[in-house]
Every structure is written in structure tokens, then in C-alpha cells.
Amino acid sequence: MQKRFPLNKIVGYLFVIASALIMLVPFLTTVFNSLKTYKQYMQFPPEWLPNPAQWSNYTTVWEQANFSSYTINSLIVAILSVIGALLSSSMIAFAFARLRFPFRDTLFMIVLGTMMIPGIVTIVPQFIIFKNLGLLDTLAPLWILEWLGQPFAIFLMRQAFLNIPKDYEEAAKLDGCNPFQIYWRVFLPMCKPSLATLAVFTFMGKWNEILAPVIYLISDENFTLPIGILSLSGQYKTEDQLLVAGALISLIPILIVFLFAEKYFVEGSKTSGLK
Amino acid sequence: MLELQTKQQAKSAVKKRKGLDSEGRWGLLLVSPYLIHFLVFVVGTSVASLYFSFSDYDILNPPKWTGLDNYAKLFEDPLFYRALWNTVYFTILYVPAKTFLALLLAVALNQKLKGLKFFRMVHFLPVISSWTVIAYVADAVFNQRIGFANAFLSKLGLAPQNWLIDEFWVIPVLVLIAIWKSVGYMMIIFLAGLQGISSDMYEAASIDGANAWQKFWRVTVPMISGTTFLVVILNTIYSFQNFEQIFVMTGGSTEAGSTGGANNASLVLMLFMFRQAFSFFKMGYASAIAWVLFLILLAITLIQFKLQKKWVHYD
């Protein structure tokens, strides 16, 4: 048995290292592609390393295209979504976890149910609602629903609130707090890790989203990063290496968020598997 | 005296009921955002979508009731069958392969290998990237002119392929890229499940003389079947609704009509619906497609739940 154990580990290492290389090498190749001249980018057979590295590709794409405007739009959508998700979903979840009110359990079953139902059937009417509200070609349809609570976020926060001992609630009640004050002053500060998880997930989802921006945004100055880059590749057929640089720029903020909040990302991934 | 007592009792009863009401009122108040969400954006939109699916609606003019016309048209539309087959084909390739690979990765990482955090991060890199970024990464490998896959083929003396346009290759290559993007995410879900298996099970298997392979099939796979079931369901749902990848990779432009690959080889149901709605403004027809897609997905999910009794073990 002692002999078998290391063998397992060796096989495990080989497998994981091979897999890690399969993950990393295409990314590195892309980074190198972003540093090539157009001529070198198009050459066949391709050369792996850029020679010499064109760091100016990054500044060129930033200056030439509407990149700063795409970035600001993406930031607006992601930040407003995060704020909305943190405020509303936690408030709704607190009520489900801690307050007694009519039809509470039925309503919570509905929340869980809507988590299972795919959103396909609602795309067309939702578009028509936002169109009639005059919100077409604005950023509002991309973040506004987060302010009305999302099933996954409600589920995640409810789990966190359920884990807090009842004593805190009772002590706050004796001090004369109403339910909203208990939620805001006592429970919310105790759930920072779950709030962080929710924030990371919402930010990432919104930063990378493509379907809603494609449906709702029409003019270039309102585009978010993913579809801004997509539209550039449709418009300018040349200078592809600049677009690669642009795509990699759009990855930087999410990479930073991920490096700082890896713990919460892993936590959220696990949670999404539990239900 | 007696009167006073009853009065007091009545008073406290009122107070008690009033207290309950206050908590109830707060509860309803605090969940009210979701009530609006549910009534308007779930119930309202579903009813509207059902109504549209029975009408002719181009957004500019009010919907005109046409009964089952859209559905009848749909079942005669060769493009619908093409899209349905492409979606099913994608799912058949995608779900089993990804589930198996994610489980293998999780098992390997669960052996307390050094550098867990690093490996996890490497596998998360594609997970956190948008499809726009992934499209350029995929280009580096599968682009007809600049991709390394063709450079490799030509070194072997084989003809280069047009991976993302070719009718034969496009779906398998899209599946490969989709697995590559998200296998790390599923790996984490499996890792969480694996950590719930007690080591007693493996020790008992060792005493019975099981080797690593037998332990994997006889202990790990059955013990993790609940998680596997969940991963299969999540991925099937995802696969049937895959839009972003197909949209970004087999068109590369926001002009909606231009996507779907050569001879519609990568036209999937979601893209088919999107085109009808937002390129041709056939909102009624698109809604009918959405409902058919929804019913197919519902049927598959129900069948999977029925089948789970045969292979999912709960303690």
C-alpha cells in the first residue's frame, strides 16, 4: 500500500500538469499574438514568439478605438449591478431567513423554482418592456433587474443569514431595533464573506455578459467591452493583432478582481453546485 | 375583577397579533422587490411570450392572433430541424466528456497534491474570461491561417482545416473549446463533493484489496453520483441555451444575420431564435421557438430526474 500511494500521486501530477499546460499554452500564445506586427501575426507557419515585441499595440488600440468609453460603460454596468445585488438580494434573503410573513415558504419555493427555469421564454417580452420604457440603447436594462433581486443571490444570502444564532436578533429586538435595523446593523455586517462572494460573481457575470448588450445596445458609444471588441472585429478587417490586445485589456480588471477574491470565487463555485 | 382580567387578556392578544402583523408587514415589505421581479419579469413575461407565440408580431404593429400558425410553420421549417440537431449534437458531445474530465481533474487534485491553489487558478483562467477573449485564444489554435493546429497538421504533411467554418469540424471544435473554458468550474464543484467522502470508505476498499482504478469506479463514482447528477443537469441546461459562444465564434460580428456558420452548420436553437427575433423582428415566431426549446429542456430534465433513481446513490 505504501508503494502504491506515490504511484497514484505521480499519475495525478502528470495528469494535472498536462491539463495545466493545455490551459496555459493557448493563453500565452494569445498574449504573444497581441505583441506581434500585423505581418508577423499573419505569417504561416506561425512563429510562437513575437519578434520584436510590439508593446505599442496596447496603446494603439486604446487610443484608436472607443476603448475608454467601452470600459466606462462596462464598469457602470458591473458596479451598479453589484450594488443592486448586494442591497436588494440580501434584504430579500434576510426576510426569507429571519421574518415570518404570509406565504413565506411558498414564495421561497417560487424563488428556487425560477432558479431552475431557464430564462429563454422571457427574452422577447423583456425586450418589449424595456423598449416601451424607452430604455433601448441605454445601459439600464443591463443592471436594473439586479435591483429587484436574483434567485441565486437570494439563495446564497439566505444560507448565510440562517447560520447566525438567534441571540443576536433577540438582543437587537430588546434594544428596540425594527426588522430593517436588525438586518442593516446586525446581520449584514456579519455576512461579509457571503457578500464578497456575491459581489465577485455578479461583477464577473456582468463584465463578461454578451447576450443582453447585443440585444439592448445599438450605438457604438453605449457598447460594453465584449461587444465593443466584437463590433471592431466586424468593422476593421485588418490589424487583428490590435484586437487581440484589446481583448486582453478587457481581461485585466476581471483578473485583478479574481486575484484579490479567489477565495470567494471558489466558495461561490461550490455553492452553485450545492443546489 | 373578572372583567378586568378578560380585558387585559384581550389587550395582550391584540398586542400579540399586532406584533405578528408588524413582522409580517416588514417581511412582505423587504421581499417586495422580488415580488415585482416575479410578477412582472417572470409571470408577466411568460404570459406575454405565450400570447406572442400564438400571434404575428413585428413590434411596430400590435400582435395579431394567428392561433397555432407559428408552431405549424416551425415544424415545417428545415432550419428548425437543423438547429435542433446541432443543439442535440453539441449536448451529446459536450456533457459526458466535460463531466468525466472535470471528475478526473478533481480526483487528481483531491490527492492533496502540492500547488493546489496554482492548478486551480490556471484552470480558472478561461472560466473568468469573456467569450470575446476566448474567441481570440481559440483563434490562436484553430484559426485557418494563423492557428497552431494547422501548422501542426502541415508539419505532418496533412491538409489544413477550416476548423470553425467547416461543416464537419465546427461543432466538435466548438465543444472542445466550450469544455476547455469551463471544465475548471465543474472541477471545483466535484472537489467540494469529493471532500465529503469519508476516508473510511477508501480504507475499507484497500483492505479488500482494491487498486486505484477499482477504488475510483467502485467508491468514488458511486459516492459522488449526487454531484454528478447535478453537474449533468446544469450542463445540459447550459448546452441547450448556449448562445454567447456560438454567436461570438461563428460570426464574429454584431450583425445578427451573419452568424451560424457555413450552411448553418453551427446554427443552434438559441441562435435561431435570436435571429428570428432581433434580425427579422418575427417576435411571434421567436416566442414559439422559445417555448418549444423550453418544453424540450423541461422534458429532458424530467427524464434525467426519473433516470437518476437508477444511478444516483444517496446514503
XYZ file of C-alpha atoms in Angstrom:
590
model
C 0.000 0.000 0.000
C 2.883 2.304 0.785
C 4.277 1.651 -2.638
C 1.003 2.243 -4.426
C 0.346 5.626 -2.885
C 3.246 7.541 -4.501
C 2.406 5.999 -7.884
C -1.101 7.475 -7.636
C 0.431 10.804 -6.849
C 2.794 10.627 -9.797
C -0.078 9.844 -12.166
C -2.074 12.640 -10.554
C 0.741 15.143 -11.008
C 1.310 14.144 -14.631
C -2.381 14.496 -15.385
C -2.758 17.845 -13.649
C 0.412 19.286 -15.162
C -0.632 18.184 -18.653
C -4.006 19.758 -18.099
C -2.471 22.961 -16.756
C -0.302 23.210 -19.878
C -3.354 22.751 -22.103
C -4.961 25.634 -20.201
C -1.938 27.919 -20.221
C -0.283 27.475 -23.604
C -3.165 28.842 -25.707
C -3.337 31.841 -23.368
C 0.375 32.504 -23.663
C 0.130 32.146 -27.437
C -2.629 34.759 -27.408
C -0.513 37.122 -25.322
C 2.360 36.670 -27.770
C -0.008 37.229 -30.700
C -1.021 40.555 -29.183
C 2.610 41.673 -29.307
C 3.253 40.887 -32.975
C 3.294 43.123 -36.012
C 0.478 42.517 -38.465
C 2.891 40.881 -40.856
C 4.216 38.519 -38.233
C 0.698 37.837 -36.950
C -0.460 36.702 -40.391
C 2.568 34.644 -41.289
C 2.280 30.905 -41.898
C 3.516 28.732 -40.359
C 3.104 30.884 -37.234
C 6.052 31.773 -35.050
C 5.388 31.427 -31.359
C 7.342 34.383 -30.017
C 6.835 37.970 -31.136
C 9.953 39.434 -32.644
C 10.362 42.218 -31.606
C 7.550 42.659 -29.070
C 5.217 45.475 -30.127
C 4.108 46.865 -26.770
C 2.653 49.819 -28.628
C -0.213 47.577 -29.851
C -1.845 48.124 -26.468
C -1.672 51.906 -26.535
C -2.680 51.999 -30.209
C -5.865 50.002 -29.714
C -6.753 52.027 -26.630
C -6.335 55.320 -28.465
C -7.749 54.401 -31.868
C -10.960 52.682 -30.897
C -13.615 53.876 -28.496
C -11.972 51.807 -25.812
C -12.176 54.129 -22.843
C -15.889 54.569 -23.480
C -16.434 50.781 -23.660
C -14.512 50.371 -20.414
C -16.503 53.051 -18.613
C -19.789 51.513 -19.803
C -18.699 48.079 -18.637
C -17.688 49.500 -15.264
C -21.027 51.325 -14.867
C -22.981 48.153 -15.628
C -20.857 45.938 -13.397
C -20.737 48.340 -10.433
C -24.432 49.230 -10.491
C -25.248 45.518 -10.756
C -23.032 44.684 -7.795
C -24.572 47.423 -5.627
C -28.075 46.373 -6.624
C -27.402 42.696 -5.983
C -25.809 43.345 -2.581
C -28.587 45.645 -1.371
C -31.725 44.019 -2.680
C -30.883 40.333 -2.676
C -29.522 40.470 0.859
C -32.601 42.353 2.070
C -34.945 39.865 0.419
C -32.888 36.960 1.725
C -32.973 38.370 5.255
C -36.770 38.430 5.175
C -36.882 34.830 3.921
C -34.403 33.658 6.539
C -35.486 35.608 9.590
C -39.006 37.042 9.373
C -42.352 35.336 9.482
C -44.829 36.611 6.943
C -47.750 35.192 4.974
C -46.861 32.829 2.100
C -43.169 32.998 3.006
C -42.386 29.368 2.274
C -44.452 29.311 -0.910
C -42.664 32.418 -2.107
C -39.287 30.912 -1.349
C -40.212 27.795 -3.298
C -41.031 30.120 -6.177
C -37.587 31.712 -5.902
C -35.994 28.264 -6.067
C -38.292 27.323 -8.929
C -37.364 30.337 -11.015
C -33.714 29.420 -10.463
C -34.393 26.135 -12.268
C -36.449 27.619 -15.102
C -34.293 28.835 -17.944
C -34.861 32.435 -18.941
C -35.336 31.799 -22.673
C -39.078 32.399 -22.813
C -38.772 35.810 -21.219
C -36.196 37.343 -23.580
C -38.629 38.701 -26.170
C -41.226 40.204 -23.777
C -38.450 41.636 -21.622
C -37.052 43.373 -24.668
C -40.516 44.793 -25.388
C -40.942 46.019 -21.791
C -37.622 47.862 -21.865
C -38.362 49.191 -25.342
C -41.697 50.596 -24.151
C -39.995 52.137 -21.142
C -37.732 53.954 -23.592
C -34.648 52.158 -22.260
C -33.464 50.748 -25.561
C -29.860 51.693 -26.306
C -29.256 52.628 -22.660
C -27.313 50.674 -20.055
C -30.316 50.382 -17.704
C -31.670 47.012 -18.969
C -28.250 45.508 -18.226
C -28.274 46.230 -14.498
C -31.771 47.162 -13.380
C -33.034 43.626 -12.715
C -30.250 43.090 -10.180
C -32.007 45.728 -8.072
C -35.121 43.555 -7.932
C -33.313 40.503 -6.555
C -31.921 37.455 -8.346
C -32.765 33.879 -7.276
C -29.176 32.648 -6.949
C -28.162 35.701 -4.934
C -31.195 35.377 -2.649
C -30.430 31.698 -2.110
C -26.770 32.398 -1.322
C -27.519 35.180 1.178
C -30.366 33.269 2.826
C -27.957 30.439 3.653
C -25.636 32.968 5.295
C -28.402 34.575 7.373
C -29.729 31.184 8.500
C -26.366 30.415 10.099
C -26.477 33.351 12.521
C -27.593 32.433 16.080
C -30.967 33.727 17.210
C -29.433 35.530 20.240
C -28.229 38.415 18.090
C -31.690 39.007 16.785
C -33.220 38.949 20.254
C -30.618 41.276 21.732
C -31.240 43.743 18.920
C -35.001 43.477 19.438
C -34.568 44.290 23.148
C -32.616 47.350 22.128
C -35.663 48.438 20.163
C -34.479 47.692 16.631
C -37.097 47.091 13.949
C -36.518 44.264 11.439
C -34.861 46.560 8.932
C -32.450 47.868 11.555
C -31.681 44.324 12.676
C -30.913 43.436 9.060
C -28.866 46.547 8.361
C -26.947 46.986 11.602
C -26.578 43.455 12.944
C -26.946 40.801 10.253
C -25.456 42.466 7.197
C -22.068 43.225 8.803
C -21.861 39.600 9.950
C -22.201 38.250 6.414
C -19.290 39.981 4.740
C -17.803 36.791 3.238
C -21.069 35.900 1.527
C -21.490 39.467 0.344
C -17.985 39.327 -1.109
C -18.819 36.062 -2.891
C -21.952 37.610 -4.336
C -20.077 40.731 -5.400
C -17.381 38.727 -7.205
C -19.916 36.579 -9.030
C -22.096 39.493 -10.061
C -19.141 41.562 -11.239
C -17.791 38.726 -13.324
C -21.125 37.810 -14.855
C -21.871 41.383 -15.851
C -18.385 42.216 -17.053
C -18.434 39.259 -19.442
C -22.083 39.355 -20.492
C -22.801 39.342 -24.216
C -26.441 38.417 -24.876
C -28.108 41.391 -23.149
C -25.717 44.035 -24.552
C -26.175 42.587 -28.034
C -29.948 42.854 -27.687
C -30.229 46.238 -25.971
C -27.324 48.346 -27.195
C -27.330 49.911 -30.631
C -24.877 52.787 -30.800
C -21.150 52.429 -30.501
C -20.817 54.921 -27.640
C -23.070 52.736 -25.461
C -21.253 49.460 -26.113
C -19.706 47.482 -23.277
C -16.254 45.942 -23.722
C -17.095 42.445 -25.007
C -19.410 43.666 -27.747
C -17.296 46.748 -28.427
C -14.403 44.473 -29.341
C -16.742 42.217 -31.277
C -18.009 45.134 -33.322
C -14.460 46.270 -34.071
C -13.629 42.867 -35.498
C -16.643 43.239 -37.776
C -15.728 46.736 -38.894
C -11.987 46.677 -39.377
C -10.843 43.526 -41.054
C -7.189 44.426 -40.807
C -4.878 44.783 -37.832
C -6.225 41.767 -35.974
C -3.304 41.782 -33.581
C -4.630 45.084 -32.181
C -7.974 43.438 -31.434
C -6.189 40.644 -29.581
C -4.501 43.310 -27.476
C -7.890 44.934 -26.902
C -9.457 41.667 -25.778
C -6.592 41.101 -23.342
C -7.033 44.627 -21.939
C -10.653 43.732 -21.189
C -9.405 40.739 -19.201
C -7.257 42.820 -16.825
C -9.964 44.127 -14.428
C -11.520 40.701 -14.030
C -8.075 39.207 -13.437
C -7.437 41.740 -10.676
C -10.805 41.037 -9.044
C -10.084 37.324 -9.267
C -6.588 37.546 -7.771
C -7.895 39.526 -4.803
C -11.032 37.473 -4.268
C -10.060 33.961 -5.348
C -11.275 32.559 -2.021
C -14.768 33.942 -2.552
C -14.859 32.771 -6.127
C -14.113 29.214 -5.062
C -16.738 29.492 -2.320
C -19.351 30.696 -4.791
C -18.495 27.926 -7.247
C -19.044 25.342 -4.547
C -22.342 26.915 -3.541
C -23.631 26.908 -7.078
C -23.062 23.171 -7.112
C -24.842 22.523 -3.857
C -28.247 23.495 -5.112
C -62.160 41.746 38.576
C -63.014 39.076 36.088
C -63.911 41.739 33.578
C -60.538 43.417 34.068
C -58.718 40.163 33.526
C -60.531 39.473 30.278
C -59.825 42.973 29.154
C -56.163 42.515 29.864
C -56.148 39.215 28.049
C -57.869 40.779 25.105
C -55.399 43.627 25.170
C -52.397 41.317 25.167
C -53.972 39.239 22.415
C -54.372 42.357 20.310
C -50.827 43.331 21.082
C -49.610 39.885 20.097
C -51.495 39.903 16.861
C -50.332 43.425 16.139
C -46.725 42.263 16.737
C -47.130 39.426 14.267
C -48.654 41.761 11.765
C -45.756 44.136 12.078
C -43.238 41.372 11.415
C -45.396 40.157 8.574
C -45.599 43.624 7.126
C -41.844 44.077 7.365
C -41.336 40.693 5.748
C -43.548 41.495 2.808
C -42.023 44.935 2.500
C -38.488 43.579 2.419
C -39.267 40.919 -0.195
C -41.338 43.313 -2.306
C -38.548 43.932 -4.863
C -38.583 40.258 -5.699
C -42.394 40.241 -5.813
C -42.210 42.911 -8.511
C -39.479 40.961 -10.278
C -41.542 37.794 -10.162
C -44.876 39.299 -11.169
C -43.556 41.494 -13.980
C -40.449 39.747 -15.262
C -41.359 36.105 -14.684
C -45.158 35.747 -14.726
C -45.884 38.785 -16.904
C -43.237 37.993 -19.487
C -44.163 34.308 -19.607
C -47.829 35.090 -20.251
C -46.870 37.681 -22.855
C -44.458 35.275 -24.517
C -47.136 32.579 -24.681
C -49.545 35.084 -26.232
C -46.943 36.254 -28.774
C -46.232 32.667 -29.743
C -49.826 32.432 -30.996
C -49.652 35.685 -32.918
C -47.956 37.552 -35.686
C -45.938 40.336 -34.069
C -43.325 42.603 -35.617
C -43.065 45.104 -32.689
C -44.237 48.033 -34.818
C -47.831 46.831 -35.177
C -49.903 45.276 -32.395
C -49.779 41.465 -32.235
C -52.327 39.717 -34.447
C -53.730 36.411 -33.154
C -52.968 33.596 -35.585
C -53.584 30.541 -33.425
C -51.205 27.651 -33.995
C -49.710 29.096 -37.197
C -46.260 29.758 -35.721
C -45.996 26.254 -34.333
C -47.212 24.687 -37.576
C -44.678 26.741 -39.511
C -41.937 25.795 -37.081
C -42.493 22.080 -37.529
C -42.221 22.507 -41.297
C -39.110 24.701 -41.137
C -35.983 22.746 -42.183
C -33.869 25.323 -40.338
C -35.598 24.397 -37.088
C -34.623 20.747 -37.512
C -31.116 21.769 -38.455
C -30.845 23.918 -35.318
C -32.410 21.225 -33.157
C -29.973 18.596 -34.416
C -26.990 20.920 -33.955
C -28.072 21.636 -30.376
C -28.569 17.953 -29.565
C -25.274 17.011 -31.228
C -23.444 19.689 -29.229
C -25.003 18.407 -25.993
C -24.208 14.744 -26.694
C -20.537 15.565 -27.225
C -20.291 18.216 -24.524
C -21.988 16.923 -21.390
C -20.442 13.443 -20.944
C -16.911 14.478 -21.944
C -16.870 17.538 -19.737
C -18.363 15.731 -16.755
C -15.815 12.924 -16.988
C -12.833 15.239 -17.438
C -13.916 17.502 -14.569
C -14.274 14.485 -12.286
C -10.833 13.138 -13.248
C -9.240 16.542 -12.597
C -10.978 16.818 -9.241
C -9.869 13.309 -8.214
C -6.293 14.097 -9.184
C -6.314 17.374 -7.234
C -8.035 15.757 -4.269
C -4.935 13.645 -3.544
C -3.546 16.642 -1.668
C -1.118 17.456 -4.442
C 1.209 20.370 -3.803
C 0.331 23.546 -5.660
C -3.428 23.019 -5.490
C -4.004 26.747 -5.481
C -1.858 27.276 -8.550
C -3.542 24.492 -10.531
C -6.945 25.775 -9.528
C -6.059 29.265 -10.682
C -4.730 28.047 -14.021
C -7.968 26.177 -14.658
C -9.990 29.233 -13.673
C -8.296 31.499 -16.191
C -10.705 30.538 -19.009
C -13.647 30.483 -16.585
C -13.231 34.162 -15.745
C -12.609 35.244 -19.353
C -15.413 36.544 -21.545
C -16.251 34.692 -24.758
C -14.717 37.604 -26.645
C -11.346 36.871 -25.045
C -11.811 33.123 -25.541
C -12.539 33.740 -29.214
C -9.027 35.156 -29.673
C -7.475 32.350 -27.646
C -9.319 29.838 -29.827
C -8.111 31.745 -32.874
C -4.516 31.234 -31.789
C -5.123 27.486 -32.046
C -7.872 26.932 -34.607
C -7.710 29.885 -36.984
C -7.327 28.668 -40.547
C -4.414 30.998 -41.358
C -2.652 31.744 -38.086
C -3.639 28.827 -35.842
C -1.162 26.329 -34.486
C -3.436 23.354 -35.184
C -2.958 23.818 -38.927
C 0.761 24.453 -38.530
C 0.939 21.113 -36.769
C -1.072 19.372 -39.497
C 1.108 20.783 -42.235
C 4.191 19.549 -40.399
C 2.675 16.076 -40.551
C 2.034 16.628 -44.245
C -1.749 16.826 -43.786
C -4.109 19.358 -45.334
C -5.051 22.372 -43.183
C -8.647 22.514 -41.970
C -11.054 25.384 -41.692
C -11.923 24.364 -38.134
C -14.563 26.922 -37.193
C -16.302 27.085 -40.564
C -16.028 23.547 -41.899
C -19.352 21.720 -41.649
C -17.803 18.594 -40.219
C -15.448 20.193 -37.714
C -17.325 23.204 -36.425
C -19.448 21.573 -33.702
C -16.745 19.219 -32.335
C -14.267 22.115 -32.203
C -16.803 24.407 -30.524
C -17.465 21.644 -27.994
C -13.745 21.242 -27.353
C -13.400 24.975 -26.716
C -16.507 25.043 -24.512
C -15.127 22.197 -22.391
C -11.761 23.907 -22.186
C -13.410 27.119 -20.990
C -15.459 25.736 -18.147
C -14.028 22.397 -17.022
C -12.280 24.200 -14.140
C -15.583 25.418 -12.764
C -17.093 21.929 -12.714
C -13.858 20.609 -11.212
C -14.463 22.816 -8.156
C -17.999 21.509 -7.755
C -16.649 17.952 -7.888
C -13.836 18.797 -5.453
C -16.427 20.018 -2.957
C -18.302 16.737 -3.408
C -15.149 14.602 -3.085
C -14.222 16.256 0.165
C -17.485 14.952 1.570
C -16.476 11.287 1.082
C -15.120 9.798 4.285
C -11.665 8.205 4.075
C -13.060 5.091 5.814
C -14.587 4.058 2.511
C -11.189 4.046 0.792
C -9.522 2.262 3.702
C -12.166 -0.441 3.627
C -11.643 -0.810 -0.122
C -7.871 -1.059 0.388
C -8.317 -3.812 2.946
C -10.447 -5.665 0.401
C -7.505 -5.362 -1.985
C -8.920 -2.813 -4.405
C -6.459 -0.997 -6.660
C -6.671 2.706 -7.544
C -8.778 2.092 -10.638
C -11.231 -0.097 -8.727
C -11.432 2.461 -5.947
C -12.293 5.134 -8.490
C -15.113 3.129 -10.104
C -16.421 1.343 -7.020
C -16.091 4.039 -4.358
C -15.580 7.492 -5.841
C -18.024 7.310 -8.740
C -20.991 5.947 -6.725
C -20.283 8.200 -3.733
C -20.164 11.301 -5.894
C -23.170 10.413 -8.048
C -25.362 13.094 -6.442
C -22.915 15.786 -7.506
C -22.500 14.170 -10.921
C -26.250 14.268 -11.422
C -26.288 17.964 -10.626
C -23.375 18.689 -12.951
C -25.098 16.770 -15.763
C -28.345 18.720 -15.273
C -26.592 22.107 -15.100
C -24.522 21.379 -18.188
C -27.424 20.062 -20.225
C -29.396 23.213 -19.481
C -26.361 25.325 -20.306
C -25.698 23.452 -23.525
C -29.251 23.868 -24.812
C -29.071 27.575 -24.128
C -25.572 28.129 -25.400
C -25.743 31.386 -27.311
C -22.775 33.559 -26.493
C -20.101 31.156 -27.660
C -21.821 30.334 -30.940
C -22.610 33.995 -31.567
C -19.081 35.186 -30.906
C -17.152 32.358 -32.549
C -19.029 31.553 -35.697
C -19.762 35.049 -36.878
C -17.516 37.441 -35.090
C -19.750 40.375 -35.783
C -22.699 42.032 -34.095
C -24.646 41.883 -37.332
C -27.045 39.226 -36.197
C -27.892 37.804 -39.608
C -24.327 36.870 -40.372
C -23.868 34.159 -37.776
C -24.456 30.440 -37.832
C -21.527 29.039 -39.758
C -21.338 27.669 -43.296
C -24.591 26.055 -44.381
C -25.915 26.769 -40.866
C -23.618 24.077 -39.515
C -23.429 25.794 -36.134
C -26.914 27.272 -36.038
C -28.209 26.218 -32.620
C -31.723 26.767 -31.273
C -30.865 29.871 -29.251
C -29.192 31.490 -32.240
C -32.121 30.502 -34.451
C -34.486 32.187 -32.014
C -32.278 35.248 -31.659
C -32.147 35.694 -35.436
C -35.909 35.465 -35.857
C -36.467 37.963 -33.051
C -33.743 40.533 -33.481
C -32.741 40.308 -37.147
C -36.134 39.654 -38.731
C -38.334 41.035 -35.910
C -40.575 37.977 -36.018
C -41.333 38.173 -32.320
C -44.236 35.722 -32.526
C -42.205 33.074 -34.335
C -39.274 33.596 -31.973
C -41.562 33.150 -28.967
C -42.856 29.881 -30.413
C -39.246 28.689 -30.793
C -38.540 29.716 -27.206
C -41.485 27.692 -25.911
C -40.585 24.616 -27.926
C -36.992 24.904 -26.670
C -38.274 25.304 -23.133
C -40.550 22.244 -23.413
C -37.734 20.113 -24.836
C -35.477 21.187 -21.995
C -38.197 20.515 -19.430
C -38.785 17.032 -20.864
C -35.069 16.207 -20.803
C -34.713 17.450 -17.230
C -37.726 15.418 -16.085
C -36.349 12.310 -17.810
C -32.997 12.866 -16.118
C -34.740 13.153 -12.753
C -36.590 9.892 -13.468
C -33.392 8.144 -14.536
C -31.450 9.355 -11.518
C -33.088 6.661 -9.371
C -31.182 4.106 -11.431
C -27.702 5.502 -10.904
C -27.625 8.152 -8.193
C -26.849 6.809 -4.726
C -27.843 8.669 -1.623
C -26.732 7.454 1.798
